mmCIF file of C-alpha atoms and ligand atoms in Angstrom:
data_model
loop_
_atom_site.group_PDB
_atom_site.id
_atom_site.type_symbol
_atom_site.label_atom_id
_atom_site.label_comp_id
_atom_site.label_asym_id
_atom_site.label_seq_id
_atom_site.Cartn_x
_atom_site.Cartn_y
_atom_site.Cartn_z
ATOM 1 C CA MET D 17 0.000 0.000 0.000
ATOM 2 C CA PHE D 18 1.086 3.592 -0.500
ATOM 3 C CA MET D 19 -0.225 6.973 0.325
ATOM 4 C CA SER D 20 -1.175 8.212 -3.078
ATOM 5 C CA GLU D 21 -0.731 11.901 -3.631
ATOM 6 C CA LEU D 22 -4.109 11.624 -5.305
ATOM 7 C CA ARG D 23 -3.050 13.416 -8.427
ATOM 8 C CA ALA D 24 -4.652 10.845 -10.691
ATOM 9 C CA THR D 25 -7.772 10.833 -8.485
ATOM 10 C CA GLU D 26 -8.063 14.596 -8.668
ATOM 11 C CA LEU D 27 -7.729 14.431 -12.428
ATOM 12 C CA LEU D 28 -10.352 11.698 -12.579
ATOM 13 C CA GLN D 29 -12.837 13.771 -10.644
ATOM 14 C CA GLY D 30 -11.918 16.950 -12.477
ATOM 15 C CA LYS D 31 -12.450 15.335 -15.873
ATOM 16 C CA PHE D 32 -15.379 13.031 -15.220
ATOM 17 C CA GLY D 33 -17.114 14.492 -12.154
ATOM 18 C CA PRO D 34 -18.021 12.735 -8.913
ATOM 19 C CA GLY D 35 -18.463 8.961 -8.981
ATOM 20 C CA PRO D 36 -17.948 5.707 -7.111
ATOM 21 C CA GLU D 37 -14.812 4.669 -5.247
ATOM 22 C CA SER D 38 -11.762 4.353 -7.477
ATOM 23 C CA VAL D 39 -8.786 2.033 -7.559
ATOM 24 C CA ILE D 40 -5.430 3.774 -7.706
ATOM 25 C CA ALA D 41 -2.507 1.852 -9.144
ATOM 26 C CA ARG D 42 1.043 2.981 -9.483
ATOM 27 C CA ALA D 43 4.098 1.565 -11.257
ATOM 28 C CA PRO D 44 7.601 3.034 -11.554
ATOM 29 C CA GLY D 45 10.017 3.677 -14.392
ATOM 30 C CA ARG D 46 13.398 1.965 -14.257
ATOM 31 C CA VAL D 47 17.093 2.428 -14.752
ATOM 32 C CA ASN D 48 19.088 -0.564 -15.824
ATOM 33 C CA LEU D 49 22.333 -0.566 -13.865
ATOM 34 C CA ILE D 50 23.893 -3.049 -16.249
ATOM 35 C CA GLY D 51 22.927 -5.839 -18.655
ATOM 36 C CA GLU D 52 21.856 -4.052 -21.814
ATOM 37 C CA HIS D 53 20.377 -5.979 -24.744
ATOM 38 C CA THR D 54 20.777 -9.192 -22.803
ATOM 39 C CA ASP D 55 17.118 -9.696 -21.831
ATOM 40 C CA TYR D 56 15.888 -10.898 -25.222
ATOM 41 C CA ASN D 57 18.978 -13.112 -25.413
ATOM 42 C CA LYS D 58 17.800 -14.979 -22.288
ATOM 43 C CA GLY D 59 20.636 -13.505 -20.244
ATOM 44 C CA TYR D 60 20.996 -11.485 -17.052
ATOM 45 C CA VAL D 61 19.986 -7.912 -16.304
ATOM 46 C CA LEU D 62 20.393 -5.773 -13.186
ATOM 47 C CA PRO D 63 17.772 -3.011 -13.286
ATOM 48 C CA PHE D 64 16.180 -1.051 -10.460
ATOM 49 C CA ALA D 65 12.805 0.636 -10.222
ATOM 50 C CA ILE D 66 13.100 4.382 -9.708
ATOM 51 C CA ASP D 67 11.243 6.778 -7.473
ATOM 52 C CA ARG D 68 9.285 8.140 -10.438
ATOM 53 C CA TYR D 69 6.111 6.522 -11.533
ATOM 54 C CA THR D 70 2.843 6.486 -13.438
ATOM 55 C CA GLU D 71 -0.375 6.573 -11.439
ATOM 56 C CA VAL D 72 -3.766 5.423 -12.720
ATOM 57 C CA ALA D 73 -7.075 6.166 -10.991
ATOM 58 C CA ILE D 74 -9.918 4.077 -12.346
ATOM 59 C CA ARG D 75 -13.594 3.528 -11.457
ATOM 60 C CA PRO D 76 -16.439 1.550 -12.976
ATOM 61 C CA ARG D 77 -19.170 2.844 -15.252
ATOM 62 C CA ILE D 78 -22.546 1.206 -15.593
ATOM 63 C CA ASP D 79 -22.442 1.236 -19.394
ATOM 64 C CA ARG D 80 -19.815 -0.254 -21.735
ATOM 65 C CA LYS D 81 -17.924 2.949 -22.458
ATOM 66 C CA ILE D 82 -14.252 3.500 -21.668
ATOM 67 C CA HIS D 83 -12.718 6.929 -21.144
ATOM 68 C CA VAL D 84 -9.074 7.341 -20.195
ATOM 69 C CA TYR D 85 -7.625 10.785 -19.701
ATOM 70 C CA THR D 86 -3.808 10.998 -19.813
ATOM 71 C CA ALA D 87 -2.336 14.179 -18.360
ATOM 72 C CA ALA D 88 1.053 13.775 -20.068
ATOM 73 C CA VAL D 89 -0.461 14.227 -23.510
ATOM 74 C CA ASP D 90 -3.660 15.974 -22.386
ATOM 75 C CA GLU D 91 -5.796 13.549 -24.364
ATOM 76 C CA THR D 92 -8.773 11.344 -23.633
ATOM 77 C CA LEU D 93 -9.062 7.938 -25.203
ATOM 78 C CA SER D 94 -12.732 7.043 -25.733
ATOM 79 C CA ILE D 95 -13.754 3.588 -26.901
ATOM 80 C CA GLU D 96 -16.483 1.080 -26.282
ATOM 81 C CA LEU D 97 -16.648 -2.541 -25.300
ATOM 82 C CA PRO D 98 -16.384 -4.964 -26.914
ATOM 83 C CA LEU D 99 -13.268 -3.768 -28.734
ATOM 84 C CA LYS D 100 -13.632 -4.014 -32.488
ATOM 85 C CA SER D 101 -10.151 -5.075 -33.708
ATOM 86 C CA PRO D 102 -8.508 -1.718 -32.969
ATOM 87 C CA LYS D 103 -5.474 -0.700 -35.020
ATOM 88 C CA PRO D 104 -2.392 1.033 -33.610
ATOM 89 C CA GLN D 105 -2.361 4.775 -34.305
ATOM 90 C CA GLY D 106 1.289 5.505 -33.548
ATOM 91 C CA ARG D 107 0.159 7.455 -30.476
ATOM 92 C CA TRP D 108 0.453 7.263 -26.722
ATOM 93 C CA SER D 109 -2.996 5.653 -26.492
ATOM 94 C CA ASP D 110 -1.613 2.571 -28.300
ATOM 95 C CA TYR D 111 -0.133 1.420 -24.992
ATOM 96 C CA LEU D 112 -3.556 1.538 -23.369
ATOM 97 C CA VAL D 113 -5.415 -0.072 -26.242
ATOM 98 C CA GLY D 114 -2.702 -2.755 -26.504
ATOM 99 C CA ILE D 115 -3.253 -3.665 -22.850
ATOM 100 C CA LEU D 116 -7.051 -3.680 -23.249
ATOM 101 C CA GLN D 117 -6.690 -5.843 -26.315
ATOM 102 C CA GLU D 118 -4.547 -8.372 -24.413
ATOM 103 C CA PHE D 119 -7.094 -8.513 -21.564
ATOM 104 C CA SER D 120 -9.917 -8.979 -24.039
ATOM 105 C CA GLU D 121 -8.179 -12.121 -25.339
ATOM 106 C CA LEU D 122 -8.595 -13.557 -21.831
ATOM 107 C CA GLY D 123 -12.276 -12.748 -21.405
ATOM 108 C CA SER D 124 -14.675 -9.861 -21.584
ATOM 109 C CA PHE D 125 -15.077 -6.988 -19.169
ATOM 110 C CA PRO D 126 -18.607 -6.787 -17.780
ATOM 111 C CA HIS D 127 -18.754 -2.965 -17.862
ATOM 112 C CA GLY D 128 -16.746 0.081 -18.911
ATOM 113 C CA PHE D 129 -14.744 2.516 -16.800
ATOM 114 C CA ASP D 130 -13.392 6.023 -16.456
ATOM 115 C CA ALA D 131 -9.714 6.456 -15.717
ATOM 116 C CA ALA D 132 -7.168 9.229 -15.404
ATOM 117 C CA ILE D 133 -3.416 8.894 -15.631
ATOM 118 C CA TRP D 134 -0.742 11.057 -14.121
ATOM 119 C CA GLY D 135 2.990 10.422 -14.070
ATOM 120 C CA ASN D 136 6.431 11.905 -13.578
ATOM 121 C CA VAL D 137 8.604 9.495 -15.565
ATOM 122 C CA PRO D 138 10.080 11.511 -18.466
ATOM 123 C CA LEU D 139 8.428 10.209 -21.635
ATOM 124 C CA GLY D 140 10.338 8.295 -24.279
ATOM 125 C CA ALA D 141 13.673 9.011 -22.629
ATOM 126 C CA GLY D 142 14.861 5.503 -21.865
ATOM 127 C CA LEU D 143 13.440 5.333 -18.324
ATOM 128 C CA SER D 144 10.603 3.058 -19.393
ATOM 129 C CA SER D 145 7.718 5.427 -19.056
ATOM 130 C CA SER D 146 5.837 3.063 -21.351
ATOM 131 C CA ALA D 147 6.361 -0.022 -19.176
ATOM 132 C CA SER D 148 5.366 1.968 -16.104
ATOM 133 C CA LEU D 149 2.167 3.021 -17.865
ATOM 134 C CA GLU D 150 1.410 -0.506 -19.062
ATOM 135 C CA VAL D 151 1.980 -2.082 -15.670
ATOM 136 C CA ALA D 152 0.080 0.601 -13.722
ATOM 137 C CA PHE D 153 -2.844 0.331 -16.130
ATOM 138 C CA ALA D 154 -2.837 -3.482 -16.040
ATOM 139 C CA VAL D 155 -2.734 -3.524 -12.205
ATOM 140 C CA ALA D 156 -5.599 -1.033 -12.163
ATOM 141 C CA LEU D 157 -7.676 -3.270 -14.460
ATOM 142 C CA VAL D 158 -6.918 -6.422 -12.464
ATOM 143 C CA ARG D 159 -8.060 -4.702 -9.265
ATOM 144 C CA LEU D 160 -11.093 -2.982 -10.796
ATOM 145 C CA TYR D 161 -12.454 -6.237 -12.198
ATOM 146 C CA GLU D 162 -11.025 -8.391 -9.399
ATOM 147 C CA LEU D 163 -9.325 -10.726 -11.845
ATOM 148 C CA GLU D 164 -7.113 -13.651 -10.879
ATOM 149 C CA MET D 165 -3.699 -12.920 -12.342
ATOM 150 C CA ASP D 166 -0.288 -13.370 -10.783
ATOM 151 C CA GLY D 167 2.513 -10.854 -11.166
ATOM 152 C CA LEU D 168 4.495 -12.723 -13.766
ATOM 153 C CA GLU D 169 1.421 -13.281 -15.913
ATOM 154 C CA LEU D 170 0.662 -9.578 -15.732
ATOM 155 C CA VAL D 171 4.236 -8.682 -16.678
ATOM 156 C CA LYS D 172 4.098 -11.014 -19.678
ATOM 157 C CA LEU D 173 0.752 -9.580 -20.760
ATOM 158 C CA CYS D 174 2.256 -6.075 -20.762
ATOM 159 C CA GLN D 175 5.295 -7.219 -22.715
ATOM 160 C CA ARG D 176 3.017 -8.910 -25.266
ATOM 161 C CA ALA D 177 0.939 -5.741 -25.621
ATOM 162 C CA GLU D 178 4.037 -3.725 -26.431
ATOM 163 C CA GLY D 179 5.315 -6.282 -28.924
ATOM 164 C CA SER D 180 2.113 -7.163 -30.699
ATOM 165 C CA PHE D 181 0.120 -3.929 -30.586
ATOM 166 C CA VAL D 182 2.555 -1.051 -30.131
ATOM 167 C CA GLY D 183 5.103 -2.753 -32.386
ATOM 168 C CA MET D 184 8.166 -2.540 -30.126
ATOM 169 C CA PRO D 185 9.495 -6.094 -29.777
ATOM 170 C CA CYS D 186 10.962 -5.443 -26.328
ATOM 171 C CA GLY D 187 12.393 -7.920 -23.856
ATOM 172 C CA ILE D 188 10.839 -8.430 -20.435
ATOM 173 C CA MET D 189 13.147 -6.312 -18.270
ATOM 174 C CA ASP D 190 11.168 -3.078 -18.130
ATOM 175 C CA GLN D 191 7.756 -4.505 -17.316
ATOM 176 C CA TYR D 192 9.294 -6.977 -14.881
ATOM 177 C CA THR D 193 11.081 -4.210 -12.991
ATOM 178 C CA ALA D 194 8.016 -1.958 -12.962
ATOM 179 C CA TYR D 195 6.110 -4.742 -11.248
ATOM 180 C CA PHE D 196 8.683 -6.452 -9.026
ATOM 181 C CA GLY D 197 11.029 -3.556 -8.139
ATOM 182 C CA GLU D 198 12.030 -3.258 -4.464
ATOM 183 C CA ALA D 199 13.001 -0.100 -2.593
ATOM 184 C CA GLY D 200 16.760 0.211 -2.160
ATOM 185 C CA GLN D 201 17.459 -2.833 -4.334
ATOM 186 C CA ALA D 202 18.454 -3.709 -7.852
ATOM 187 C CA LEU D 203 17.017 -6.934 -9.281
ATOM 188 C CA LEU D 204 19.338 -9.580 -10.625
ATOM 189 C CA LEU D 205 16.910 -11.023 -13.137
ATOM 190 C CA ASP D 206 17.588 -14.217 -15.007
ATOM 191 C CA THR D 207 15.465 -13.680 -18.099
ATOM 192 C CA ARG D 208 15.450 -17.362 -18.971
ATOM 193 C CA ALA D 209 14.282 -18.631 -15.587
ATOM 194 C CA LEU D 210 12.211 -15.453 -15.043
ATOM 195 C CA GLU D 211 13.370 -15.336 -11.447
ATOM 196 C CA HIS D 212 15.132 -12.586 -9.612
ATOM 197 C CA GLU D 213 17.205 -11.972 -6.579
ATOM 198 C CA ALA D 214 17.284 -8.574 -4.876
ATOM 199 C CA VAL D 215 20.731 -6.981 -4.664
ATOM 200 C CA PRO D 216 21.109 -4.021 -2.273
ATOM 201 C CA LEU D 217 22.071 -0.946 -4.228
ATOM 202 C CA ASP D 218 23.694 1.329 -1.756
ATOM 203 C CA LEU D 219 27.014 2.785 -2.778
ATOM 204 C CA GLU D 220 28.356 4.846 0.025
ATOM 205 C CA GLY D 221 28.991 8.464 -0.905
ATOM 206 C CA ILE D 222 27.644 8.043 -4.434
ATOM 207 C CA THR D 223 24.527 9.444 -5.980
ATOM 208 C CA LEU D 224 22.767 8.123 -9.078
ATOM 209 C CA VAL D 225 22.299 10.862 -11.636
ATOM 210 C CA VAL D 226 20.414 10.445 -14.892
ATOM 211 C CA VAL D 227 21.271 12.847 -17.696
ATOM 212 C CA ASP D 228 18.766 12.953 -20.523
ATOM 213 C CA SER D 229 20.378 13.598 -23.899
ATOM 214 C CA GLY D 230 17.119 15.101 -25.143
ATOM 215 C CA VAL D 231 17.501 12.975 -28.260
ATOM 216 C CA ARG D 232 14.333 10.941 -28.526
ATOM 217 C CA ARG D 233 14.488 7.419 -29.747
ATOM 218 C CA ALA D 234 12.195 7.994 -32.706
ATOM 219 C CA LEU D 235 13.859 5.239 -34.682
ATOM 220 C CA ALA D 236 14.597 3.100 -31.675
ATOM 221 C CA GLY D 237 11.798 0.692 -32.473
ATOM 222 C CA SER D 238 13.280 -0.149 -35.839
ATOM 223 C CA GLY D 239 16.949 -0.025 -34.759
ATOM 224 C CA TYR D 240 16.042 -2.201 -31.815
ATOM 225 C CA ALA D 241 14.252 -4.704 -34.022
ATOM 226 C CA VAL D 242 17.323 -4.874 -36.273
ATOM 227 C CA ARG D 243 19.523 -5.679 -33.271
ATOM 228 C CA ARG D 244 17.135 -8.374 -32.149
ATOM 229 C CA ARG D 245 17.225 -9.930 -35.579
ATOM 230 C CA GLU D 246 21.019 -9.802 -35.682
ATOM 231 C CA CYS D 247 21.149 -11.583 -32.317
ATOM 232 C CA GLU D 248 18.844 -14.273 -33.643
ATOM 233 C CA GLU D 249 21.018 -14.680 -36.733
ATOM 234 C CA ALA D 250 24.127 -14.863 -34.579
ATOM 235 C CA THR D 251 22.480 -17.535 -32.424
ATOM 236 C CA HIS D 252 21.512 -19.517 -35.483
ATOM 237 C CA TRP D 253 25.025 -19.252 -36.947
ATOM 238 C CA LEU D 254 26.673 -20.355 -33.708
ATOM 239 C CA ALA D 255 24.189 -23.186 -33.145
ATOM 240 C CA GLN D 256 25.082 -24.578 -36.567
ATOM 241 C CA ARG D 257 28.799 -24.107 -36.004
ATOM 242 C CA PHE D 258 28.691 -25.775 -32.572
ATOM 243 C CA PRO D 259 26.039 -28.477 -32.879
ATOM 244 C CA GLY D 260 25.414 -30.453 -29.736
ATOM 245 C CA ARG D 261 26.311 -27.540 -27.467
ATOM 246 C CA GLY D 262 22.667 -26.701 -26.795
ATOM 247 C CA ILE D 263 22.820 -23.150 -28.151
ATOM 248 C CA ARG D 264 19.276 -21.788 -28.096
ATOM 249 C CA ALA D 265 20.109 -18.160 -27.320
ATOM 250 C CA LEU D 266 23.259 -16.031 -26.987
ATOM 251 C CA ARG D 267 23.033 -16.819 -23.262
ATOM 252 C CA ASP D 268 24.377 -20.279 -24.158
ATOM 253 C CA VAL D 269 27.502 -18.987 -25.922
ATOM 254 C CA ASP D 270 30.864 -18.478 -24.186
ATOM 255 C CA GLN D 271 33.987 -16.428 -24.850
ATOM 256 C CA LYS D 272 35.944 -19.457 -25.996
ATOM 257 C CA MET D 273 33.513 -20.247 -28.782
ATOM 258 C CA LEU D 274 33.651 -16.655 -29.954
ATOM 259 C CA GLU D 275 37.463 -16.685 -30.015
ATOM 260 C CA MET D 276 37.363 -19.834 -32.141
ATOM 261 C CA VAL D 277 35.162 -18.291 -34.815
ATOM 262 C CA ARG D 278 36.728 -14.842 -34.939
ATOM 263 C CA GLY D 279 37.273 -13.993 -38.622
ATOM 264 C CA GLU D 280 35.048 -16.873 -39.681
ATOM 265 C CA MET D 281 31.711 -15.590 -38.406
ATOM 266 C CA PRO D 282 30.207 -12.557 -40.250
ATOM 267 C CA GLU D 283 31.759 -9.604 -38.445
ATOM 268 C CA THR D 284 28.580 -7.748 -37.481
ATOM 269 C CA LEU D 285 27.063 -10.868 -35.986
ATOM 270 C CA TRP D 286 30.301 -11.616 -34.145
ATOM 271 C CA LYS D 287 30.351 -8.143 -32.625
ATOM 272 C CA ARG D 288 26.735 -8.371 -31.477
ATOM 273 C CA ALA D 289 27.341 -11.788 -29.922
ATOM 274 C CA ARG D 290 30.502 -10.649 -28.195
ATOM 275 C CA HIS D 291 28.695 -7.733 -26.596
ATOM 276 C CA VAL D 292 25.976 -10.009 -25.239
ATOM 277 C CA VAL D 293 28.367 -12.663 -23.930
ATOM 278 C CA GLU D 294 30.585 -10.118 -22.180
ATOM 279 C CA GLU D 295 27.664 -8.052 -20.918
ATOM 280 C CA ASN D 296 26.204 -11.128 -19.205
ATOM 281 C CA ALA D 297 29.553 -11.657 -17.494
ATOM 282 C CA ARG D 298 29.620 -7.987 -16.491
ATOM 283 C CA VAL D 299 26.220 -8.299 -14.818
ATOM 284 C CA LEU D 300 27.471 -11.128 -12.610
ATOM 285 C CA ALA D 301 30.705 -9.254 -11.894
ATOM 286 C CA MET D 302 28.630 -6.200 -10.954
ATOM 287 C CA VAL D 303 26.655 -8.163 -8.374
ATOM 288 C CA LYS D 304 29.931 -9.254 -6.756
ATOM 289 C CA ALA D 305 31.323 -5.713 -6.843
ATOM 290 C CA LEU D 306 28.154 -4.364 -5.200
ATOM 291 C CA GLU D 307 28.337 -7.025 -2.508
ATOM 292 C CA ARG D 308 31.923 -5.994 -1.769
ATOM 293 C CA GLY D 309 31.003 -2.291 -1.915
ATOM 294 C CA ASP D 310 33.751 -1.900 -4.512
ATOM 295 C CA SER D 311 32.698 1.377 -6.164
ATOM 296 C CA GLU D 312 35.743 1.490 -8.398
ATOM 297 C CA GLU D 313 34.940 -1.852 -9.963
ATOM 298 C CA VAL D 314 31.279 -0.836 -10.259
ATOM 299 C CA GLY D 315 32.365 2.248 -12.193
ATOM 300 C CA ARG D 316 34.794 0.362 -14.374
ATOM 301 C CA LEU D 317 32.074 -2.124 -15.342
ATOM 302 C CA LEU D 318 29.742 0.717 -16.288
ATOM 303 C CA PHE D 319 32.294 2.358 -18.537
ATOM 304 C CA SER D 320 33.156 -0.927 -20.215
ATOM 305 C CA SER D 321 29.471 -1.714 -20.759
ATOM 306 C CA HIS D 322 29.189 1.647 -22.466
ATOM 307 C CA ALA D 323 32.221 1.071 -24.670
ATOM 308 C CA SER D 324 30.756 -2.246 -25.721
ATOM 309 C CA LEU D 325 27.354 -0.730 -26.542
ATOM 310 C CA ARG D 326 29.159 1.908 -28.587
ATOM 311 C CA ASP D 327 31.700 -0.226 -30.424
ATOM 312 C CA LEU D 328 30.281 -3.744 -30.574
ATOM 313 C CA PHE D 329 26.526 -3.387 -30.314
ATOM 314 C CA GLU D 330 26.579 0.026 -32.039
ATOM 315 C CA VAL D 331 23.522 1.556 -30.392
ATOM 316 C CA SER D 332 25.091 4.749 -29.054
ATOM 317 C CA ILE D 333 25.046 8.179 -30.672
ATOM 318 C CA PRO D 334 27.523 11.114 -30.457
ATOM 319 C CA GLU D 335 25.406 13.021 -27.909
ATOM 320 C CA ILE D 336 25.324 10.049 -25.554
ATOM 321 C CA ASP D 337 29.053 9.322 -26.010
ATOM 322 C CA PHE D 338 29.791 12.940 -25.201
ATOM 323 C CA LEU D 339 27.879 12.750 -21.898
ATOM 324 C CA VAL D 340 29.616 9.527 -20.886
ATOM 325 C CA ASP D 341 33.100 10.737 -21.874
ATOM 326 C CA TRP D 342 32.508 14.007 -20.066
ATOM 327 C CA GLY D 343 31.633 12.008 -16.961
ATOM 328 C CA LEU D 344 34.795 9.947 -17.251
ATOM 329 C CA GLU D 345 36.875 13.123 -17.394
ATOM 330 C CA HIS D 346 35.066 14.976 -14.619
ATOM 331 C CA GLY D 347 34.976 12.655 -11.668
ATOM 332 C CA ALA D 348 32.093 10.219 -12.281
ATOM 333 C CA MET D 349 32.784 6.785 -10.810
ATOM 334 C CA GLY D 350 31.057 5.303 -13.848
ATOM 335 C CA ALA D 351 28.640 6.270 -16.599
ATOM 336 C CA ARG D 352 26.875 4.639 -19.481
ATOM 337 C CA LEU D 353 24.028 4.655 -21.930
ATOM 338 C CA VAL D 354 20.880 3.185 -20.406
ATOM 339 C CA GLY D 355 18.100 1.396 -22.274
ATOM 340 C CA GLY D 356 17.723 0.439 -25.906
ATOM 341 C CA GLY D 357 19.966 3.207 -27.234
ATOM 342 C CA PHE D 358 19.815 5.506 -30.294
ATOM 343 C CA GLY D 359 19.143 8.396 -27.885
ATOM 344 C CA GLY D 360 17.643 8.480 -24.419
ATOM 345 C CA VAL D 361 19.491 8.807 -21.141
ATOM 346 C CA THR D 362 22.824 8.162 -19.485
ATOM 347 C CA LEU D 363 23.390 7.032 -15.908
ATOM 348 C CA HIS D 364 26.224 8.660 -13.938
ATOM 349 C CA LEU D 365 27.573 7.533 -10.578
ATOM 350 C CA VAL D 366 28.660 10.787 -9.016
ATOM 351 C CA PRO D 367 30.472 11.262 -5.686
ATOM 352 C CA VAL D 368 28.044 13.169 -3.455
ATOM 353 C CA GLU D 369 30.467 16.034 -2.816
ATOM 354 C CA LEU D 370 30.768 16.704 -6.564
ATOM 355 C CA LYS D 371 27.075 16.530 -7.299
ATOM 356 C CA GLU D 372 26.057 20.170 -7.644
ATOM 357 C CA LYS D 373 29.114 21.182 -9.606
ATOM 358 C CA TYR D 374 28.921 18.088 -11.800
ATOM 359 C CA ILE D 375 25.290 18.687 -12.737
ATOM 360 C CA ALA D 376 25.772 22.379 -13.486
ATOM 361 C CA GLU D 377 28.882 21.780 -15.566
ATOM 362 C CA ILE D 378 27.654 18.813 -17.591
ATOM 363 C CA LYS D 379 24.580 20.812 -18.586
ATOM 364 C CA LYS D 380 26.751 23.721 -19.619
ATOM 365 C CA ALA D 381 29.213 21.582 -21.592
ATOM 366 C CA TYR D 382 26.395 19.738 -23.355
ATOM 367 C CA TRP D 383 24.696 22.979 -24.297
ATOM 368 C CA GLU D 384 27.933 24.425 -25.643
ATOM 369 C CA ARG D 385 28.590 21.343 -27.747
ATOM 370 C CA PHE D 386 25.101 20.450 -29.041
ATOM 371 C CA ARG D 387 22.835 23.404 -28.162
ATOM 372 C CA ILE D 388 20.537 20.975 -26.356
ATOM 373 C CA GLY D 389 19.380 21.584 -22.794
ATOM 374 C CA ALA D 390 20.064 18.343 -20.902
ATOM 375 C CA LYS D 391 17.527 17.478 -18.213
ATOM 376 C CA VAL D 392 19.090 15.967 -15.126
ATOM 377 C CA VAL D 393 17.331 13.934 -12.443
ATOM 378 C CA GLU D 394 18.675 12.193 -9.386
ATOM 379 C CA VAL D 395 17.123 8.779 -8.900
ATOM 380 C CA ARG D 396 16.857 6.331 -6.024
ATOM 381 C CA PRO D 397 15.927 2.668 -6.215
ATOM 382 C CA GLY D 398 12.198 2.670 -5.502
ATOM 383 C CA SER D 399 9.539 0.010 -5.155
ATOM 384 C CA GLY D 400 7.495 -1.766 -7.816
ATOM 385 C CA ALA D 401 3.788 -1.676 -8.585
ATOM 386 C CA LYS D 402 1.247 -0.940 -5.851
ATOM 387 C CA TYR D 403 -2.438 -0.200 -5.576
ATOM 388 C CA GLU D 404 -4.991 1.122 -3.111
ATOM 389 C CA ARG D 405 -8.639 2.065 -2.964
ATOM 390 C CA GLY D 406 -9.379 5.726 -3.456
ATOM 391 C CA PRO D 407 -11.977 7.964 -1.824
ATOM 392 C CA ASP D 408 -15.638 7.505 -2.602
ATOM 393 C CA HIS D 409 -17.071 10.778 -3.877
ATOM 394 C CA ARG D 410 -20.471 9.605 -4.878
HETATM 395 C C1 LIG G 8 14.565 -1.565 -24.088
HETATM 396 C C2 LIG G 8 13.689 -2.828 -23.991
HETATM 397 C C3 LIG G 8 14.250 -3.795 -22.948
HETATM 398 C C4 LIG G 8 15.730 -4.063 -23.186
HETATM 399 C C5 LIG G 8 16.504 -2.759 -23.378
HETATM 400 C C6 LIG G 8 17.928 -2.990 -23.783
HETATM 401 O O1 LIG G 8 14.476 -0.844 -22.903
HETATM 402 O O2 LIG G 8 12.366 -2.483 -23.648
HETATM 403 O O3 LIG G 8 13.507 -4.995 -22.959
HETATM 404 O O4 LIG G 8 15.915 -4.933 -24.265
HETATM 405 O O5 LIG G 8 15.910 -1.926 -24.346
HETATM 406 O O6 LIG G 8 18.619 -3.602 -22.767
#
């Protein structure tokens, strides 16, 4: 349970007037500490939920209409049950319709609803505002209709909605973290077993700073899909080259195999595979470094993850490289691109005593170089999805 700040509830009442008791559901955005582009390769990731979230207030209607007001885009989605094979519109509402569509495959809702959505996760920036919206909305629906659905099922439903309706063939990390995140912890998630272990994320004297490049990942969906395909091709190539080794995903490949086929395997595929194999190893090394409280090793792993995303996986861009390199030269313990890439945000581990100066100067340097105002937010590992009953204003 949480004490909602009632922003979504106020919006709900402001937009749709008084009504019955509402359900309020909330789900956070995430930062991935390390383990990038490993989730759809059945590998390891180490994300944490952040203290920024999307909040949905929802209440039943007696008819079959659905109205969802979203503050972030100041738009109301209006549709009616039963859904009549909706098509994606390339808009924010696709996330909502995608979720409704997935629920409708499981059964029909007996009545419609009014809902309002408020959030403070920066949109489209690589902090998984979309997963936080999907998960908050799905939790709200489960509670409103009192459906039987466990957390993992809900997470998978949200991932499916994003892949099949929105058209972003994402892995499971973002939705999983939005649901299962734990305050003060990162989650070591094994994306094959779909099990996690909480890893305390508390680096003494270090603050977690997210610097938004301001470059939106407009093409991320397609670039991302290309990377996924390349990973599948690399898996296929390696499975044929090493029959009998049980290679079903890049998770099953090791460094030795890659050394053996260097120069033989198509170079692009080799580079993609090498990133994934080494990134998986970095995730496990990161868990050990965190357990030892070894901030230097933590930082080193972040920088090497970034170099690999830049040089081997090739999903960085000059703006992002600039922010990371600047960090390296100005006292960050570590920094890297976070999320799918092609824009978005960077994570910086900054010694607390440098914080103010660091933030002011990185903004200034970025502006001077690119004429883009970088938004900076400090994040803390927050908890996953929650819900509560709202006030009855009948
Ligand atoms: C996006 C996807 C995730 C993951 C990352 C890259 O955020 O939604 O599933 O693949 O990119 O690590």
